[in-house]
mmCIF file of C-alpha atoms in Angstrom:
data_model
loop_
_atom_site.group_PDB
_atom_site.id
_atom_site.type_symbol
_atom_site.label_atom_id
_atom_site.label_comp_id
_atom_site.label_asym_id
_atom_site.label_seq_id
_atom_site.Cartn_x
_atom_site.Cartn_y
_atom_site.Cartn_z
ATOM 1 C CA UNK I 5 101.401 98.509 87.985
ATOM 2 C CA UNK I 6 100.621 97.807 84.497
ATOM 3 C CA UNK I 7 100.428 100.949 82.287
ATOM 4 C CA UNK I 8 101.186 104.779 81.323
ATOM 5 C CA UNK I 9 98.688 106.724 79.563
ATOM 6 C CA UNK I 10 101.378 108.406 77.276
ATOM 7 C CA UNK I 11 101.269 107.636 74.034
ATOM 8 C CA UNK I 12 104.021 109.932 72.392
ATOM 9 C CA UNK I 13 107.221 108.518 70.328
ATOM 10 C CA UNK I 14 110.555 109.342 70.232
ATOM 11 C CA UNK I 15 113.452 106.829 69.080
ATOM 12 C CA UNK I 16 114.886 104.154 70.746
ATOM 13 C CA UNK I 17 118.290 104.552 71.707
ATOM 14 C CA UNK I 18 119.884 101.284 71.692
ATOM 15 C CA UNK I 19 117.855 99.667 69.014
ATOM 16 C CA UNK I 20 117.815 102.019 66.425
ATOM 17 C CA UNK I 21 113.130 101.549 66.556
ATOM 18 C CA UNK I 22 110.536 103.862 67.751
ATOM 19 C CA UNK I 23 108.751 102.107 69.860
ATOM 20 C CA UNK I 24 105.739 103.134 72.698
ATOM 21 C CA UNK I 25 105.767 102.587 76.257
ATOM 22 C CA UNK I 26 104.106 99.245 77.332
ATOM 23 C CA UNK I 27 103.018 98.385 73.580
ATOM 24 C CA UNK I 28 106.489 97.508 71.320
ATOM 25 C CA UNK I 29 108.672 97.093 74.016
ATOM 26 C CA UNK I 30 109.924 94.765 76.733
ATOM 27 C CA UNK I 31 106.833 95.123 78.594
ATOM 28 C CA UNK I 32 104.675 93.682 76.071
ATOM 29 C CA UNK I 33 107.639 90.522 75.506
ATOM 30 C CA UNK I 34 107.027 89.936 79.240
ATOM 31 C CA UNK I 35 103.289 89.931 79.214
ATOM 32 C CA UNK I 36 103.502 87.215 76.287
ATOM 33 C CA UNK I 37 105.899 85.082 78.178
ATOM 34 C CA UNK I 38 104.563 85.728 81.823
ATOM 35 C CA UNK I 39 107.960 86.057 83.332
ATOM 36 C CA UNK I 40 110.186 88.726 83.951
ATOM 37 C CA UNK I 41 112.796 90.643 85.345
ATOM 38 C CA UNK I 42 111.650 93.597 84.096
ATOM 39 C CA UNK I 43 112.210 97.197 85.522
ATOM 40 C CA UNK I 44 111.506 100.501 85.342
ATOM 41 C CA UNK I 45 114.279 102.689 84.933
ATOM 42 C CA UNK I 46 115.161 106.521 85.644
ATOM 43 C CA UNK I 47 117.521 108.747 83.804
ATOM 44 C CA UNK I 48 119.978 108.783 86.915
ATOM 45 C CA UNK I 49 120.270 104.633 86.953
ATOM 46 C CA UNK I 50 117.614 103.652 89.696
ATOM 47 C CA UNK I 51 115.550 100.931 89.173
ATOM 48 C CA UNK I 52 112.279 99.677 90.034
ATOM 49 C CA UNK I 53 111.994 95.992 89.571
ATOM 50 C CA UNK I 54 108.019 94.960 88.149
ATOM 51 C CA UNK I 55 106.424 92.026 89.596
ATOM 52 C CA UNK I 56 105.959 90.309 86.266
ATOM 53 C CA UNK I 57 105.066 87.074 87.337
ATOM 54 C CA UNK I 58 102.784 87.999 90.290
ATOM 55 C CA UNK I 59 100.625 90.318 87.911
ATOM 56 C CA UNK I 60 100.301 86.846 85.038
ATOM 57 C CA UNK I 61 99.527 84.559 87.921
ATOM 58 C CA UNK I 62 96.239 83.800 89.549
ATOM 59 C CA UNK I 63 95.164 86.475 92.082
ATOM 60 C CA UNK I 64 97.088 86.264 95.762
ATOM 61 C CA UNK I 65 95.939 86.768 99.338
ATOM 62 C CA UNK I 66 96.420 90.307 99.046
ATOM 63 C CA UNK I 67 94.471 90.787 95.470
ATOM 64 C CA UNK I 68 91.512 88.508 97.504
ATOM 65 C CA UNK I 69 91.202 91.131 100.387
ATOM 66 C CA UNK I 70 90.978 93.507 97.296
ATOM 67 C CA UNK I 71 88.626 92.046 95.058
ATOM 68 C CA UNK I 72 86.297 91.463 97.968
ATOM 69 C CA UNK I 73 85.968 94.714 98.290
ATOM 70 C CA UNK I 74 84.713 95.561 95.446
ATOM 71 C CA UNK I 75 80.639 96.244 94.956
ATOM 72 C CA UNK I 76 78.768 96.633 91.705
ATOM 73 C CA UNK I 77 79.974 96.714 88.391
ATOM 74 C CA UNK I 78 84.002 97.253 88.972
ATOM 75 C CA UNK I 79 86.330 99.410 86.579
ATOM 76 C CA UNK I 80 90.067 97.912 86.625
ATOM 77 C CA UNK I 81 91.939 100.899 85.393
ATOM 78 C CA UNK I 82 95.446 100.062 83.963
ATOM 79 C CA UNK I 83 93.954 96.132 84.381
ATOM 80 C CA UNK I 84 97.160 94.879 83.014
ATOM 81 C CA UNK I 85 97.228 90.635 82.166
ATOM 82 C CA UNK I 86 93.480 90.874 83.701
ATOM 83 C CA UNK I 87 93.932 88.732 86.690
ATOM 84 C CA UNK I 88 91.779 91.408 88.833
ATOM 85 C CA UNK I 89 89.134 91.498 86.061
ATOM 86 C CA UNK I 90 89.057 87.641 85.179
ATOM 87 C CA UNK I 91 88.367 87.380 89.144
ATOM 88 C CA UNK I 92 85.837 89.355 89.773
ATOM 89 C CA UNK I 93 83.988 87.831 86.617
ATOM 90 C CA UNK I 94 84.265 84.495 88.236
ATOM 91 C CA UNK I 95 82.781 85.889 91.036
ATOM 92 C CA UNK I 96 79.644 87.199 89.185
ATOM 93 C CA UNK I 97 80.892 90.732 88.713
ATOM 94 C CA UNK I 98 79.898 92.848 85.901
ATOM 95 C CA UNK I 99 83.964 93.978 85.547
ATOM 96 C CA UNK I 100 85.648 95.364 82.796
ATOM 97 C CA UNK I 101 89.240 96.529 82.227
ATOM 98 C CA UNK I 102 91.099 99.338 79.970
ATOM 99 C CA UNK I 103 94.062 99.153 79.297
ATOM 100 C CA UNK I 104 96.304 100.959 76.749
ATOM 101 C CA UNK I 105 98.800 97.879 75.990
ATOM 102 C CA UNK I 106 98.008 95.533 73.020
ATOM 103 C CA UNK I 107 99.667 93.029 74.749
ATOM 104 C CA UNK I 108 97.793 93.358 78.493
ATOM 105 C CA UNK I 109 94.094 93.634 76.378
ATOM 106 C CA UNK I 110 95.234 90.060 74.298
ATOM 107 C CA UNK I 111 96.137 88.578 77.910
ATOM 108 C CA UNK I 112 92.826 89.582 79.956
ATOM 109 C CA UNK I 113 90.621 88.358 76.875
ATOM 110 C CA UNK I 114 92.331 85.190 76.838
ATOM 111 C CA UNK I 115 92.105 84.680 80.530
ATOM 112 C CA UNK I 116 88.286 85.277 80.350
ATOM 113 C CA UNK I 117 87.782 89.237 80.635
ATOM 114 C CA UNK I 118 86.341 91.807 79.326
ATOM 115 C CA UNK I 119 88.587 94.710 78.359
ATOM 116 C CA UNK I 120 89.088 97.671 76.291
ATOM 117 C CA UNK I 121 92.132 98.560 74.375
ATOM 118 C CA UNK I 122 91.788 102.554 75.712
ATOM 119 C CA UNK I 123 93.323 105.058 77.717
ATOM 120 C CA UNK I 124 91.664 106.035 81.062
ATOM 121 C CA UNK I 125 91.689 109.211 79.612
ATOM 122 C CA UNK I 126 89.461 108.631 76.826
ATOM 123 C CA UNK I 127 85.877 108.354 76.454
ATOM 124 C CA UNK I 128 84.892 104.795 78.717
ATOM 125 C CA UNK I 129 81.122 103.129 78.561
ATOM 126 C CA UNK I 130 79.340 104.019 81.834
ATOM 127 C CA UNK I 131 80.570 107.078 82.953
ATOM 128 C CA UNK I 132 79.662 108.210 86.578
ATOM 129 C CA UNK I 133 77.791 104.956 86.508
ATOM 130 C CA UNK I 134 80.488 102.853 88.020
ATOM 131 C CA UNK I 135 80.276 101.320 91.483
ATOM 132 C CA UNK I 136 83.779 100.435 91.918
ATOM 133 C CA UNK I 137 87.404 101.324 90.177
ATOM 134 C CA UNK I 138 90.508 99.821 90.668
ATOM 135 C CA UNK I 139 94.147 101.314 90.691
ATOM 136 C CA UNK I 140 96.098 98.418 91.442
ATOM 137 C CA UNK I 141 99.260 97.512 91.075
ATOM 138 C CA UNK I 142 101.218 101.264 90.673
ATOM 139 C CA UNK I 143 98.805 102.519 88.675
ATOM 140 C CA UNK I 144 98.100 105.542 90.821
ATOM 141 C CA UNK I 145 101.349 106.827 88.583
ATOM 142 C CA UNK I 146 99.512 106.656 85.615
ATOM 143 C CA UNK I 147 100.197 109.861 83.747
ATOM 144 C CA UNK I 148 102.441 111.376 86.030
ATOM 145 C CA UNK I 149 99.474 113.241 87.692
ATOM 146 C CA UNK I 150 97.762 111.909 90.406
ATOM 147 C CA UNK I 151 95.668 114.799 91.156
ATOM 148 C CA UNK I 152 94.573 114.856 87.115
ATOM 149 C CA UNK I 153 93.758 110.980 87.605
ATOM 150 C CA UNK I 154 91.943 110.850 90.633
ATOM 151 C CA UNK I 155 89.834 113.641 89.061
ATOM 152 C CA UNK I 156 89.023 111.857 86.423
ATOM 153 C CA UNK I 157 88.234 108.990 88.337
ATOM 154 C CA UNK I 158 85.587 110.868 89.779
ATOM 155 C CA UNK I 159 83.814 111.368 86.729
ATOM 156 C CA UNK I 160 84.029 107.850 86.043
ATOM 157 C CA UNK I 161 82.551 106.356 89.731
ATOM 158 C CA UNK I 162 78.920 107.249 90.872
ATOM 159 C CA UNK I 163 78.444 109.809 93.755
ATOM 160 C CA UNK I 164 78.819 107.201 96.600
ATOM 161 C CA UNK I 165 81.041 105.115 94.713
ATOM 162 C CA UNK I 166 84.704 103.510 95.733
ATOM 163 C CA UNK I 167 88.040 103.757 94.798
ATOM 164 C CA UNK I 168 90.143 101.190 95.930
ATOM 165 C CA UNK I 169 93.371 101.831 95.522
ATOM 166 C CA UNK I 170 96.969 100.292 95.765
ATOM 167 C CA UNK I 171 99.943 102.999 97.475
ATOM 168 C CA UNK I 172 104.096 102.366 97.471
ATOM 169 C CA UNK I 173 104.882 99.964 100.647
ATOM 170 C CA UNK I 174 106.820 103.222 101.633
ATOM 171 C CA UNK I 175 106.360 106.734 102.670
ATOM 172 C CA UNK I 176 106.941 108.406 98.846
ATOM 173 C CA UNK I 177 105.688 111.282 96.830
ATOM 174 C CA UNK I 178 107.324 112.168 93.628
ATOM 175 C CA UNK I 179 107.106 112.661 89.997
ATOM 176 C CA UNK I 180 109.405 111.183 87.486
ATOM 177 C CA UNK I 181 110.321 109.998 84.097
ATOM 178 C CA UNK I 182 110.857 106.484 83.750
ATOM 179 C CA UNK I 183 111.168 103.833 80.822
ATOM 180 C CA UNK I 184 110.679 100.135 81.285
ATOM 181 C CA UNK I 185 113.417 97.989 80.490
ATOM 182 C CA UNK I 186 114.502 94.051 80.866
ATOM 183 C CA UNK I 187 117.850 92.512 82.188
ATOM 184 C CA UNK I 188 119.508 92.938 78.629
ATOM 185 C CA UNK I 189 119.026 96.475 78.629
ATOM 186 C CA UNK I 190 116.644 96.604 75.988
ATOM 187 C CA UNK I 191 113.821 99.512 76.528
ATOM 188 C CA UNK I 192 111.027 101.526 75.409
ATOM 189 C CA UNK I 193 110.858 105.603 75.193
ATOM 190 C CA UNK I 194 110.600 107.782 78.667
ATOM 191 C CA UNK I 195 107.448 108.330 79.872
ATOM 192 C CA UNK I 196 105.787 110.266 83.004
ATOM 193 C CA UNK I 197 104.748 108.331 86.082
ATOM 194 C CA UNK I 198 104.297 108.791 90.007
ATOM 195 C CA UNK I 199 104.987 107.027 93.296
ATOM 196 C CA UNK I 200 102.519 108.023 96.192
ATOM 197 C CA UNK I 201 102.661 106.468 99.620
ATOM 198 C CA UNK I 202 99.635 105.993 101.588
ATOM 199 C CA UNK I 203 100.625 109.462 103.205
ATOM 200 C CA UNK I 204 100.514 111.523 99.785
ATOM 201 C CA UNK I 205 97.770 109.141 98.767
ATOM 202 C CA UNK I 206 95.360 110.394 101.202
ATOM 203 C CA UNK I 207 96.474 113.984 100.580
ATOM 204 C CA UNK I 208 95.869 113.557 96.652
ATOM 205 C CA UNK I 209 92.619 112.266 97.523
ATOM 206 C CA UNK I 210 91.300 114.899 99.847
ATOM 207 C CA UNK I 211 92.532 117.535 97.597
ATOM 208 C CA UNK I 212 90.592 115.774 94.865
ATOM 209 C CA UNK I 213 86.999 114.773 96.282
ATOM 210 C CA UNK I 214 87.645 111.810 97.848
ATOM 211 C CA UNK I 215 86.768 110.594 101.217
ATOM 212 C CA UNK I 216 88.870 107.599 102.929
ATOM 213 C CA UNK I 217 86.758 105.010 104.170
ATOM 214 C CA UNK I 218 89.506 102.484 105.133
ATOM 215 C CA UNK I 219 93.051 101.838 104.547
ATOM 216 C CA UNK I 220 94.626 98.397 105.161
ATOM 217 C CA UNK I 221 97.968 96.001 104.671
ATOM 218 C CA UNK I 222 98.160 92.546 103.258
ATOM 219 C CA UNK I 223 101.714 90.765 102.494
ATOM 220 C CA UNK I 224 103.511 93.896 102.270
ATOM 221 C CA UNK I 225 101.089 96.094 100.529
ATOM 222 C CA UNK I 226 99.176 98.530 101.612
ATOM 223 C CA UNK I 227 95.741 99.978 99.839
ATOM 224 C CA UNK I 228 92.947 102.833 100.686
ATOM 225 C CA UNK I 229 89.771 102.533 100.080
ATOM 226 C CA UNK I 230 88.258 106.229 98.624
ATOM 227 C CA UNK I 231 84.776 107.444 98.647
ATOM 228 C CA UNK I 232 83.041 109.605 96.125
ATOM 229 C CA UNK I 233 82.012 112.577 97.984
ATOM 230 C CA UNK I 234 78.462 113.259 96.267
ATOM 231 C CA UNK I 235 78.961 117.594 95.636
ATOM 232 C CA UNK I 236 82.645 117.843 96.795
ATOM 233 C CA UNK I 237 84.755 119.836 94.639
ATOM 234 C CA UNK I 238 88.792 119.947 94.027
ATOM 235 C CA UNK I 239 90.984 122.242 95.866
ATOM 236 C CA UNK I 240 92.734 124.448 94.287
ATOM 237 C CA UNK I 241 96.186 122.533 93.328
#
């Protein structure tokens, strides 16, 4: 995971600031240092801890058996620090990544990639053009939606195209508000996000288009690999 689409305000409770998920707020701190902890937080107390240091660091075994996956020019939606992106450009992929935190976009340029500062949500170059997107990482929560994301995924990938994507290491469907916040208890505002297993990932996707090629598990996490069906419609949701 790297990043929520909402940008909305609202004031911070503990340090008297309004301040916007991933952008002024512990999120960004940790992308400039490359270190965590860092969590993400409900309004009951649980927490999620964020792999901080795995997502600044150079790509793993499991990121390889991603990346080389990946054909054509490659979206990397929610691209975070850029490891993903700066990859695949070594490799000789056109790549580029969006991303909606100051702090991830500053990261991936330095580290060699290209990237927007943009929502996924918002107008991107190449639409229906691209051969491959990413959702690495979480970001299959991005929004809170899946079904709205994956949909607009689809007008983002060419008929034919792939989305590889990156499900919880658990059996887990749900819909939530969340904040992300560091060991000293400092946070940014709520925001909406999602947790989909590989289960209610391959639901999601059938009810959205998609066609599952392949589905796989490397050091703990698993990912699907999603087809654009060329002239398949949602279902009704």
């Amino acid at each position: 995971m790297s990043t929520t689409e909402l940008t909305t305000r609202q004031e911070g409770r503990r340090q008297g600031t309004q301040s916007e998920p991933w952008v002024d707020d512990p999120y960004s701190r940790a992308l400039r240092s490359g270190r965590g902890p860092l969590f993400l937080r409900r309004s009951d107390g649980w927490l999620l801890p964020l792999d901080v240091e795995r997502w600044c660091a150079a790509p793993d075994a499991a990121d390889t058996a991603l990346l080389r996956r990946c054909r054509g020019p490659v979206l990397d939606i929610g691209c975070g620090p850029g490891r993903l992106v700066a990859a695949l450009t070594a490799y000789g992929h056109c790549a580029l990544g969006v991303d909606v935190s100051p702090a991830a976009v500053a990261r991936t340029r330095g580290a060699g990639g290209a990237v927007l500062h943009r929502s996924v949500f918002e107008r991107l170059p190449a639409e229906g053009g691209w051969a491959t997107a990413l959702l690495a990482d979480g970001n299959i929560g991005i929004g809170g939606d899946p079904h709205a994301l994956l949909l607009r995924i689809r007008e983002l990938v060419a008929p034919g195209g792939r989305l590889l994507v990156e499900a919880a290491p658990y059996d887990v469907d749900e819909r939530l508000t969340v904040r992300v916040e560091d060991a000293r208890g400092r946070h940014g505002s709520d925001f909406p996000w999602a947790r989909l297993g590989t289960r209610a990932l391959l639901a999601a996707a059938a009810d959205t288009g998609w066609t599952p090629a392949e589905h796989w598990e490397a050091d703990g996490r698993p990912f699907v690999d999603l087809r654009h069906r060329r002239g398949a419609g949602a279902k009704p949701h």
